[in-house]
PDB file of C-alpha atoms in Angstrom:
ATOM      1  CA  UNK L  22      33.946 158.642 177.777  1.00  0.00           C
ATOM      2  CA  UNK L  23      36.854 159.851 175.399  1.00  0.00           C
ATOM      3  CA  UNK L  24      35.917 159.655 171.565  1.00  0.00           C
ATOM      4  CA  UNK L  25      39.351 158.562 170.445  1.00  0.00           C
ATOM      5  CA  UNK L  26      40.767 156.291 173.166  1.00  0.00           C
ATOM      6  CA  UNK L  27      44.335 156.362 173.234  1.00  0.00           C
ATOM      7  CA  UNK L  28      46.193 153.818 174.984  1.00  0.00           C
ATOM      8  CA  UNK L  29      49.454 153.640 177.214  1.00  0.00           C
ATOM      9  CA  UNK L  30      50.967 149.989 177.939  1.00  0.00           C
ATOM     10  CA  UNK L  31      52.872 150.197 181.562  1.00  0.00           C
ATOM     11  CA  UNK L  32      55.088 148.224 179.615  1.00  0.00           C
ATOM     12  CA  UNK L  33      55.927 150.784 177.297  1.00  0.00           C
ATOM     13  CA  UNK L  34      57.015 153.107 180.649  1.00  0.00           C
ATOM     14  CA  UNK L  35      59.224 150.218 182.325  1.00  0.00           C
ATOM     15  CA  UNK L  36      56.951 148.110 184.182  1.00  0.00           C
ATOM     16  CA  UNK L  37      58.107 144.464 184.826  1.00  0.00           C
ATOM     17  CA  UNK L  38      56.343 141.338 185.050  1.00  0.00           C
ATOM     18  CA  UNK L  39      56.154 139.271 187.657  1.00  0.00           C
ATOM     19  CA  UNK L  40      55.324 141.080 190.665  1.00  0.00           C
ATOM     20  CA  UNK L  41      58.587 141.243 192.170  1.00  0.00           C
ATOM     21  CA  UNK L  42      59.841 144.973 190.613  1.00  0.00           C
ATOM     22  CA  UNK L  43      58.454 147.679 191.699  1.00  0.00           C
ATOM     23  CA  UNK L  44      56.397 149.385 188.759  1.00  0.00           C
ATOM     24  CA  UNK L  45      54.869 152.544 190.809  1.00  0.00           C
ATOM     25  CA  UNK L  46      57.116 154.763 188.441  1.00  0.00           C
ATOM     26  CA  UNK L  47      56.240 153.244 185.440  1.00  0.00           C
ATOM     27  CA  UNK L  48      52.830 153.450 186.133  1.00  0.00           C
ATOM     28  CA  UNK L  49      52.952 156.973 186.853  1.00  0.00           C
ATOM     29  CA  UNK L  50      54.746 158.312 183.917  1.00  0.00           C
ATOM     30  CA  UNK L  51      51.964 156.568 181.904  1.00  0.00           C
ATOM     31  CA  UNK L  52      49.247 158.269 183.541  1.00  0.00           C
ATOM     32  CA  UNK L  53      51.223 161.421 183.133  1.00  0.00           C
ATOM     33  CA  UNK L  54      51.775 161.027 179.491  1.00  0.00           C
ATOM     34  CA  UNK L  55      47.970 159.903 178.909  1.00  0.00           C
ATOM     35  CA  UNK L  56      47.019 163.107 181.346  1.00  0.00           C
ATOM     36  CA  UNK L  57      49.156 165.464 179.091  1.00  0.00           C
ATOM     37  CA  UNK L  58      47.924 163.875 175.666  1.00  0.00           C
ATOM     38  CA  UNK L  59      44.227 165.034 177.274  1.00  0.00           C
ATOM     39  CA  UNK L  60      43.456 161.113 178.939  1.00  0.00           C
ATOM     40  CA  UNK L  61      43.489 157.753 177.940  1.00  0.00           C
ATOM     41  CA  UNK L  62      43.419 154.403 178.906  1.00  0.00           C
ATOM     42  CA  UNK L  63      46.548 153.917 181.317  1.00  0.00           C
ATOM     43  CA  UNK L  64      46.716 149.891 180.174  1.00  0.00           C
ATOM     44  CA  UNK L  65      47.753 146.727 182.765  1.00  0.00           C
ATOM     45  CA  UNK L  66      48.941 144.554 180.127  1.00  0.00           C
ATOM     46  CA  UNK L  67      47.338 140.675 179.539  1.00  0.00           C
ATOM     47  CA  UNK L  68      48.354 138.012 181.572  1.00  0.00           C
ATOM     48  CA  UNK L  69      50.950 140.199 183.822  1.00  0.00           C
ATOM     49  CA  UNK L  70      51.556 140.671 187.326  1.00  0.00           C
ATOM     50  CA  UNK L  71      52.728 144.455 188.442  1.00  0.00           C
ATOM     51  CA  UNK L  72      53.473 145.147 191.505  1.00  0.00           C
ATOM     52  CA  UNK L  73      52.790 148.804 192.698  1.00  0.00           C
ATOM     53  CA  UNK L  74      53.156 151.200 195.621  1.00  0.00           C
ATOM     54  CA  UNK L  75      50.396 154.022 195.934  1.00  0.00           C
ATOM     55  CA  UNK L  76      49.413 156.387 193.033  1.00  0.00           C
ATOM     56  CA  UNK L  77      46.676 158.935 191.697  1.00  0.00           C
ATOM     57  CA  UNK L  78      44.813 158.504 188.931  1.00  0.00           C
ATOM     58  CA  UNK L  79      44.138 162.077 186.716  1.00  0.00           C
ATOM     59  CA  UNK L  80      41.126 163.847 184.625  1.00  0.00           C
ATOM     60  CA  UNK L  81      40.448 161.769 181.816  1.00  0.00           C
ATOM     61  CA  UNK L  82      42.566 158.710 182.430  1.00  0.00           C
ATOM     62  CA  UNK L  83      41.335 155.551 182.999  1.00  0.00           C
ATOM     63  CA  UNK L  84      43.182 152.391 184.648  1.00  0.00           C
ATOM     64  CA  UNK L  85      42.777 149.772 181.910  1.00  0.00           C
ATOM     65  CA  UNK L  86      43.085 145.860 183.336  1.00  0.00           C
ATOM     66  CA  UNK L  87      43.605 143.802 180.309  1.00  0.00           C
ATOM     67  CA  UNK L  88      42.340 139.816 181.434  1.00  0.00           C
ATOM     68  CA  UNK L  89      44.435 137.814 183.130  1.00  0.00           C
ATOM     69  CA  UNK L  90      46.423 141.223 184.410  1.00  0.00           C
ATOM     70  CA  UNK L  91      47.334 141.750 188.212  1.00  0.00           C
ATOM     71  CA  UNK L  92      48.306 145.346 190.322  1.00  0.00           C
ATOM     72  CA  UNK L  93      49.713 143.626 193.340  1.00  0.00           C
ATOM     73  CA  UNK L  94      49.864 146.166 196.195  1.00  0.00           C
ATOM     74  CA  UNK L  95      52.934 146.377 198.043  1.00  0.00           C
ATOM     75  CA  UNK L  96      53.787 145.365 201.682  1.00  0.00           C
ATOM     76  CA  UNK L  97      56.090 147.800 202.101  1.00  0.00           C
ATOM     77  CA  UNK L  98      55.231 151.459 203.963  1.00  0.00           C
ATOM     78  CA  UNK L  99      57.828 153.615 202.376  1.00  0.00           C
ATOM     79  CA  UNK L 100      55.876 152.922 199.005  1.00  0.00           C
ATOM     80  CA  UNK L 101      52.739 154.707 200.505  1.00  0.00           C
ATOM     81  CA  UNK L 102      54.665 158.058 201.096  1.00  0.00           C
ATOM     82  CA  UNK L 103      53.016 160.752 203.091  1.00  0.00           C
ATOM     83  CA  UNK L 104      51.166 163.600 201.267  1.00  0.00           C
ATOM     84  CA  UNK L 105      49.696 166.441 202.909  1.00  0.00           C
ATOM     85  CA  UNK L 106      48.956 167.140 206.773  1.00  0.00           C
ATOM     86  CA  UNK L 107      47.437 163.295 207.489  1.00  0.00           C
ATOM     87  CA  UNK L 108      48.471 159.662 206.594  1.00  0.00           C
ATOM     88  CA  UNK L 109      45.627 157.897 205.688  1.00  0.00           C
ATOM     89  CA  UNK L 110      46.947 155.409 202.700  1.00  0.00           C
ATOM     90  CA  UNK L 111      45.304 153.859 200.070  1.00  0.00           C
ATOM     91  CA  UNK L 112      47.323 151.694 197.312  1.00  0.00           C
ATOM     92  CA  UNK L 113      45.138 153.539 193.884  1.00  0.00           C
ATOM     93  CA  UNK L 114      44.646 157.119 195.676  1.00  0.00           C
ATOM     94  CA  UNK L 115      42.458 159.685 193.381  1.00  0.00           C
ATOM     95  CA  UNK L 116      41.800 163.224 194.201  1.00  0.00           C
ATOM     96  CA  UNK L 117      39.991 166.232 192.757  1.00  0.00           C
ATOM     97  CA  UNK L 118      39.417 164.435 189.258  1.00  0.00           C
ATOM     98  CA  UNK L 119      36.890 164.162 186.735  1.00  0.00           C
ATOM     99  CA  UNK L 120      35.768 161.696 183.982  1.00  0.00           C
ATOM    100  CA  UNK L 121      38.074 158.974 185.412  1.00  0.00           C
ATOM    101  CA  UNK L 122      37.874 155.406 187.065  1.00  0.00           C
ATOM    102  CA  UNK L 123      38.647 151.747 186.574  1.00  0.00           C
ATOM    103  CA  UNK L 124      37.681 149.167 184.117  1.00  0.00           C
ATOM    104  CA  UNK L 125      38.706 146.441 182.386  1.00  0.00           C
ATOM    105  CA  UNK L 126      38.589 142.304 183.594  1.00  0.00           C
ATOM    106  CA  UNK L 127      41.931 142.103 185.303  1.00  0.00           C
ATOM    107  CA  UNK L 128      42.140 142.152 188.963  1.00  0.00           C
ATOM    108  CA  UNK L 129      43.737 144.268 192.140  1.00  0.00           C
ATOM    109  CA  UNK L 130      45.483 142.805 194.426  1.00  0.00           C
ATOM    110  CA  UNK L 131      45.821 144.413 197.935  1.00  0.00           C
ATOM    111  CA  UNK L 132      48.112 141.236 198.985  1.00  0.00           C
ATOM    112  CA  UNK L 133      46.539 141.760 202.807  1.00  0.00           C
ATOM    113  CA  UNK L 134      48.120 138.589 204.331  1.00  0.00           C
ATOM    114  CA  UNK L 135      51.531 140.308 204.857  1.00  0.00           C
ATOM    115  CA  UNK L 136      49.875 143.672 205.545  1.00  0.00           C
ATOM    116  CA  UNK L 137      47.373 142.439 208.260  1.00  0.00           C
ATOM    117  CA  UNK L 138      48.832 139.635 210.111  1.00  0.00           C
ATOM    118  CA  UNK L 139      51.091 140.227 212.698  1.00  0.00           C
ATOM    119  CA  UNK L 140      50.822 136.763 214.863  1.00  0.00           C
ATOM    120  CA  UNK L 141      48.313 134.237 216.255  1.00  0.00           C
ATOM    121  CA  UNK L 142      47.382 134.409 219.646  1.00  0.00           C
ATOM    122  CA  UNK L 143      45.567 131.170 220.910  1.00  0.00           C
ATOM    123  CA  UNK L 144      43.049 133.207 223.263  1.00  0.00           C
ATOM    124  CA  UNK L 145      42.294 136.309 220.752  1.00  0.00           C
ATOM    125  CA  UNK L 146      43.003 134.200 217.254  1.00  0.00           C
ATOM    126  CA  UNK L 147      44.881 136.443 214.392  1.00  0.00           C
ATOM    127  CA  UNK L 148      45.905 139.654 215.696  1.00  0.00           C
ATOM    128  CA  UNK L 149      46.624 142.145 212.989  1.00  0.00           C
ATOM    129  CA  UNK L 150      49.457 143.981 212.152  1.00  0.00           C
ATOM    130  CA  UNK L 151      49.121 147.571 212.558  1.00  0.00           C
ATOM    131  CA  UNK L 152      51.116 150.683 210.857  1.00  0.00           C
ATOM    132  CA  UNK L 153      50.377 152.691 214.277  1.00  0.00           C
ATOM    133  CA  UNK L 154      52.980 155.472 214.918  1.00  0.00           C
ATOM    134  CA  UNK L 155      53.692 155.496 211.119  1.00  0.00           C
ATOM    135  CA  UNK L 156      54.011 159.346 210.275  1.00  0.00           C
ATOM    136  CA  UNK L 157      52.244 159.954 213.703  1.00  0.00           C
ATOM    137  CA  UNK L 158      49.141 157.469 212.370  1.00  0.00           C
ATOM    138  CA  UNK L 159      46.924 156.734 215.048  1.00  0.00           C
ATOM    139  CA  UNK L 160      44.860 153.264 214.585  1.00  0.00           C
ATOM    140  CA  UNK L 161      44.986 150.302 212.617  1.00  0.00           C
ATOM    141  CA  UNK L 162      46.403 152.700 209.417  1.00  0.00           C
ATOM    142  CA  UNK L 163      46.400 149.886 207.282  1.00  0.00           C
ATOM    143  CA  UNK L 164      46.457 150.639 203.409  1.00  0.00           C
ATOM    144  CA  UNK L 165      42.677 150.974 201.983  1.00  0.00           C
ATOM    145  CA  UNK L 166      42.735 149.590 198.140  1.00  0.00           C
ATOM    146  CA  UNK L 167      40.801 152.042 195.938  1.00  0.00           C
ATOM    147  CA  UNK L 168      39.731 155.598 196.701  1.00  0.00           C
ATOM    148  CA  UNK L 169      38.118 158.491 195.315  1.00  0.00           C
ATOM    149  CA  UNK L 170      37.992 162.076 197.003  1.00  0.00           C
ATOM    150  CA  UNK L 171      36.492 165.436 195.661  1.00  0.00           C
ATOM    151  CA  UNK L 172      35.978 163.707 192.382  1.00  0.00           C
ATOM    152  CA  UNK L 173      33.418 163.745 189.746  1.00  0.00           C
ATOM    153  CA  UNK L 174      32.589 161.000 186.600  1.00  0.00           C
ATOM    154  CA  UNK L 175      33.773 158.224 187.901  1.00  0.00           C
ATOM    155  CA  UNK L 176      33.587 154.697 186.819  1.00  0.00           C
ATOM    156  CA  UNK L 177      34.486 151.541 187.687  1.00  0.00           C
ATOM    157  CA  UNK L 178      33.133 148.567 185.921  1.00  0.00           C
ATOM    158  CA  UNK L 179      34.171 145.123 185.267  1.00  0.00           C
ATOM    159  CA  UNK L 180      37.118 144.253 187.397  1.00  0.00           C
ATOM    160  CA  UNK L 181      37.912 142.635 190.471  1.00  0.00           C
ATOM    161  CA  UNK L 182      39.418 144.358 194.062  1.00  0.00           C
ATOM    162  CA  UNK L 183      40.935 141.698 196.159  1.00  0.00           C
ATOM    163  CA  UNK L 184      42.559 141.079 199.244  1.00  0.00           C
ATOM    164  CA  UNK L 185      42.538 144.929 200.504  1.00  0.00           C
ATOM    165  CA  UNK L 186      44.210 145.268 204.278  1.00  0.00           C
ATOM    166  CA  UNK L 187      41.101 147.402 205.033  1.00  0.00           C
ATOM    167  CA  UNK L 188      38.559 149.184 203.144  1.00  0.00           C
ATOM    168  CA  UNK L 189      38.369 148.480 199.636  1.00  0.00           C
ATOM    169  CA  UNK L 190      36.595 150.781 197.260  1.00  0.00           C
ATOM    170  CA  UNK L 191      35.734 154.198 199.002  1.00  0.00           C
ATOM    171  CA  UNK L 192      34.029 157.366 197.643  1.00  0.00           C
ATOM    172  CA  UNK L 193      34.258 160.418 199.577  1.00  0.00           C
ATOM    173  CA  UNK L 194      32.634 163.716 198.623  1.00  0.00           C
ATOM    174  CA  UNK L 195      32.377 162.270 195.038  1.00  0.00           C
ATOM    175  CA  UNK L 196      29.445 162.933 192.966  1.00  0.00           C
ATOM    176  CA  UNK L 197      28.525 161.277 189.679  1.00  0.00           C
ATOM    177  CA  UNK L 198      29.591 157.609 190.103  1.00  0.00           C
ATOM    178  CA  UNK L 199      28.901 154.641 187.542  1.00  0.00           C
ATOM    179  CA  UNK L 200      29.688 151.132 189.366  1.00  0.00           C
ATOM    180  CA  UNK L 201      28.861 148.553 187.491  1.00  0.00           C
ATOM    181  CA  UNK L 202      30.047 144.879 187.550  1.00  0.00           C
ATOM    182  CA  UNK L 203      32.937 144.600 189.371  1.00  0.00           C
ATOM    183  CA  UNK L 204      33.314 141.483 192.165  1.00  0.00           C
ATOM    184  CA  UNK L 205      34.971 142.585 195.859  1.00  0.00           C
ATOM    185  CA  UNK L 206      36.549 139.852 197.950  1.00  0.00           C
ATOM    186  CA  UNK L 207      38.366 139.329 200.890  1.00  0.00           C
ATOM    187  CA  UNK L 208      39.250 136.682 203.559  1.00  0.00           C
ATOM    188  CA  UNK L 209      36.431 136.684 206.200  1.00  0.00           C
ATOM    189  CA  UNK L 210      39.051 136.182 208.967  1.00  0.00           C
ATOM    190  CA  UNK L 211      40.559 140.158 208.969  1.00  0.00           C
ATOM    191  CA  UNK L 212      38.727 142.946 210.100  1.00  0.00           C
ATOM    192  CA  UNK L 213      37.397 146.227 208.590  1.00  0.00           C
ATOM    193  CA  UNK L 214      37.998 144.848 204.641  1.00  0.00           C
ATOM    194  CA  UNK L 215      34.777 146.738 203.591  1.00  0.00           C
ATOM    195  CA  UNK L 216      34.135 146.010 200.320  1.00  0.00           C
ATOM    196  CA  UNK L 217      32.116 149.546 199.379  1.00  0.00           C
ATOM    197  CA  UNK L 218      32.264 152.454 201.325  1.00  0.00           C
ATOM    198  CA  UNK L 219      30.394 155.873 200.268  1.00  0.00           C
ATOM    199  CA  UNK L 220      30.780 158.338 203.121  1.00  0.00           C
ATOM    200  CA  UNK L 221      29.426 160.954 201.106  1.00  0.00           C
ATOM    201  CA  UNK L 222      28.819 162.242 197.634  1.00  0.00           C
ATOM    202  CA  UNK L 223      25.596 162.074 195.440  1.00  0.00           C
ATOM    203  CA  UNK L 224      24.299 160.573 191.998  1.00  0.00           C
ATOM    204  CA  UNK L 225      26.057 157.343 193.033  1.00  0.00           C
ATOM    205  CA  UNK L 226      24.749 153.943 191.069  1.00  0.00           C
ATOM    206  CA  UNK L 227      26.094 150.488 192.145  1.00  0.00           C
ATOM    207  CA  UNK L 228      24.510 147.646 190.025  1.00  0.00           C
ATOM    208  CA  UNK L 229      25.199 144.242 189.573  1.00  0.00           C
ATOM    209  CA  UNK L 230      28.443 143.745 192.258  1.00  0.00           C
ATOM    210  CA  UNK L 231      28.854 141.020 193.710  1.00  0.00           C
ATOM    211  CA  UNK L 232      31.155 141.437 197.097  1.00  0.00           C
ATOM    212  CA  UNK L 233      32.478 138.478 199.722  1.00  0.00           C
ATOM    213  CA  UNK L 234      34.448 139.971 202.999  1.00  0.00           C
ATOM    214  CA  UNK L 235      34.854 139.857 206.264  1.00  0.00           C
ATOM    215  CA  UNK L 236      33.170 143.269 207.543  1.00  0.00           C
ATOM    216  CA  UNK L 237      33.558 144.948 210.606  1.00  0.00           C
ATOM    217  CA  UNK L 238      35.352 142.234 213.013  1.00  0.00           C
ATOM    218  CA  UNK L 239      35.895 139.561 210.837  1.00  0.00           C
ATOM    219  CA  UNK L 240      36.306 136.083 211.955  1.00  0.00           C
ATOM    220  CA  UNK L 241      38.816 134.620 214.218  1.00  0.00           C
ATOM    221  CA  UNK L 242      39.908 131.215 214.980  1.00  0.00           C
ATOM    222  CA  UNK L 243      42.117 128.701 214.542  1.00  0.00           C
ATOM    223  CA  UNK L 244      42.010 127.917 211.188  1.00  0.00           C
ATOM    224  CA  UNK L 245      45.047 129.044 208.886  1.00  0.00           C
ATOM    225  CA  UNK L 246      44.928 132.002 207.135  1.00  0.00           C
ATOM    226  CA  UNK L 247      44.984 131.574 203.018  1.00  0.00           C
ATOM    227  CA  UNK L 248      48.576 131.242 202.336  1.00  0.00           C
ATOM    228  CA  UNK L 249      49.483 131.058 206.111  1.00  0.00           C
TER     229      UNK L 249
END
């Protein structure tokens, strides 16, 4: 952890409240400012609601959720833009970092009920919404919440992941990882909302989490979605 903790607002970088505007630009000059300063605390101010399209986290910045604070996910696919040879998206999308993560007591919000449901069917219940054909995705290719590949040092500890449209916290080829305190739900009537996922790394502790989703197939039925 960073002896002198500097801090950037979102605020400060032309975020707006109330989850309407979107603040993916904002957020990412802070973490750029924080990453050139050599890290900080990239701050989700108290009591807000931000909404945000996907972005990386960078050495030595942490994402900072003051209480009360939301990072709503958007619904919308041009705000999880393609980058490199395959489009596999994920709202909070780290690579090749170290001596980063996610803390605080505020909570992300991968606002899945616009993002997974397409309609109801009365013989196969809720069928989901897929984002097949998207940049030549193949699948479900709905947006995971939180991921972390070819990174090192990273921790997560006190907040909440919510509502993800399919996995929500995964580690891949990640080494050195501190989870610690953090609660993981989703609705139990989607698919695939996974609330941890390591596919591979090592030195990985996960203590004290407390997760509610719907797994692999989820539920179906006939009762109404939350919000439906």
């Amino acid at each position: 952890m960073l002896d002198t903790v500097a801090s950037y607002n979102i605020e400060d970088y032309g975020a707006r409240r109330g989850g309407h505007h979107l603040c993916t630009h904002a957020i990412v000059a802070a973490i750029a400012a924080a990453s050139a300063s050599g890290g900080g605390h990239v701050v989700v101010p108290r009591n807000g609601t931000f909404l945000s399209g996907s972005f990386s986290l960078a050495s030595s910045v942490f994402l900072k959720l003051e209480p009360g604070s939301v990072l709503l996910a958007s619904d919308q696919v041009a705000d999880y833009p393609k980058a490199g040879w395959d489009w596999d998206p994920s709202l909070i999308d780290t690579h090749n970092t170290t001596r980063s993560g996610i803390i605080g007591s505020g909570r992300i919000d991968g606002q899945a009920l616009p993002l997974w449901v397409d309609h109801y069917s009365p013989h196969r219940g809720w069928v989901p919404r897929t984002w097949a054909g998207v940049y030549g995705c193949i699948g479900e290719c709905r947006p995971k919440l939180v991921r972390f590949t070819d990174c090192s040092n990273i921790r997560l500890e006190g907040v909440e992941l919510s509502n993800s449209p399919d996995w929500t916290l995964l580690f891949r080829r990640t080494s050195n990882v501190h989870v610690h305190g953090i609660a993981i739900a989703g609705d139990h009537q989607w698919p695939n909302n996974d609330g941890i996922d390591v596919e591979s790394g090592e030195n990985i502790s996960i203590s004290e989490v407390r997760i509610d989703v719907g797994g692999e197939r989820g539920r179906t039925g006939h009762a109404p979605l939350h919000g439906a």
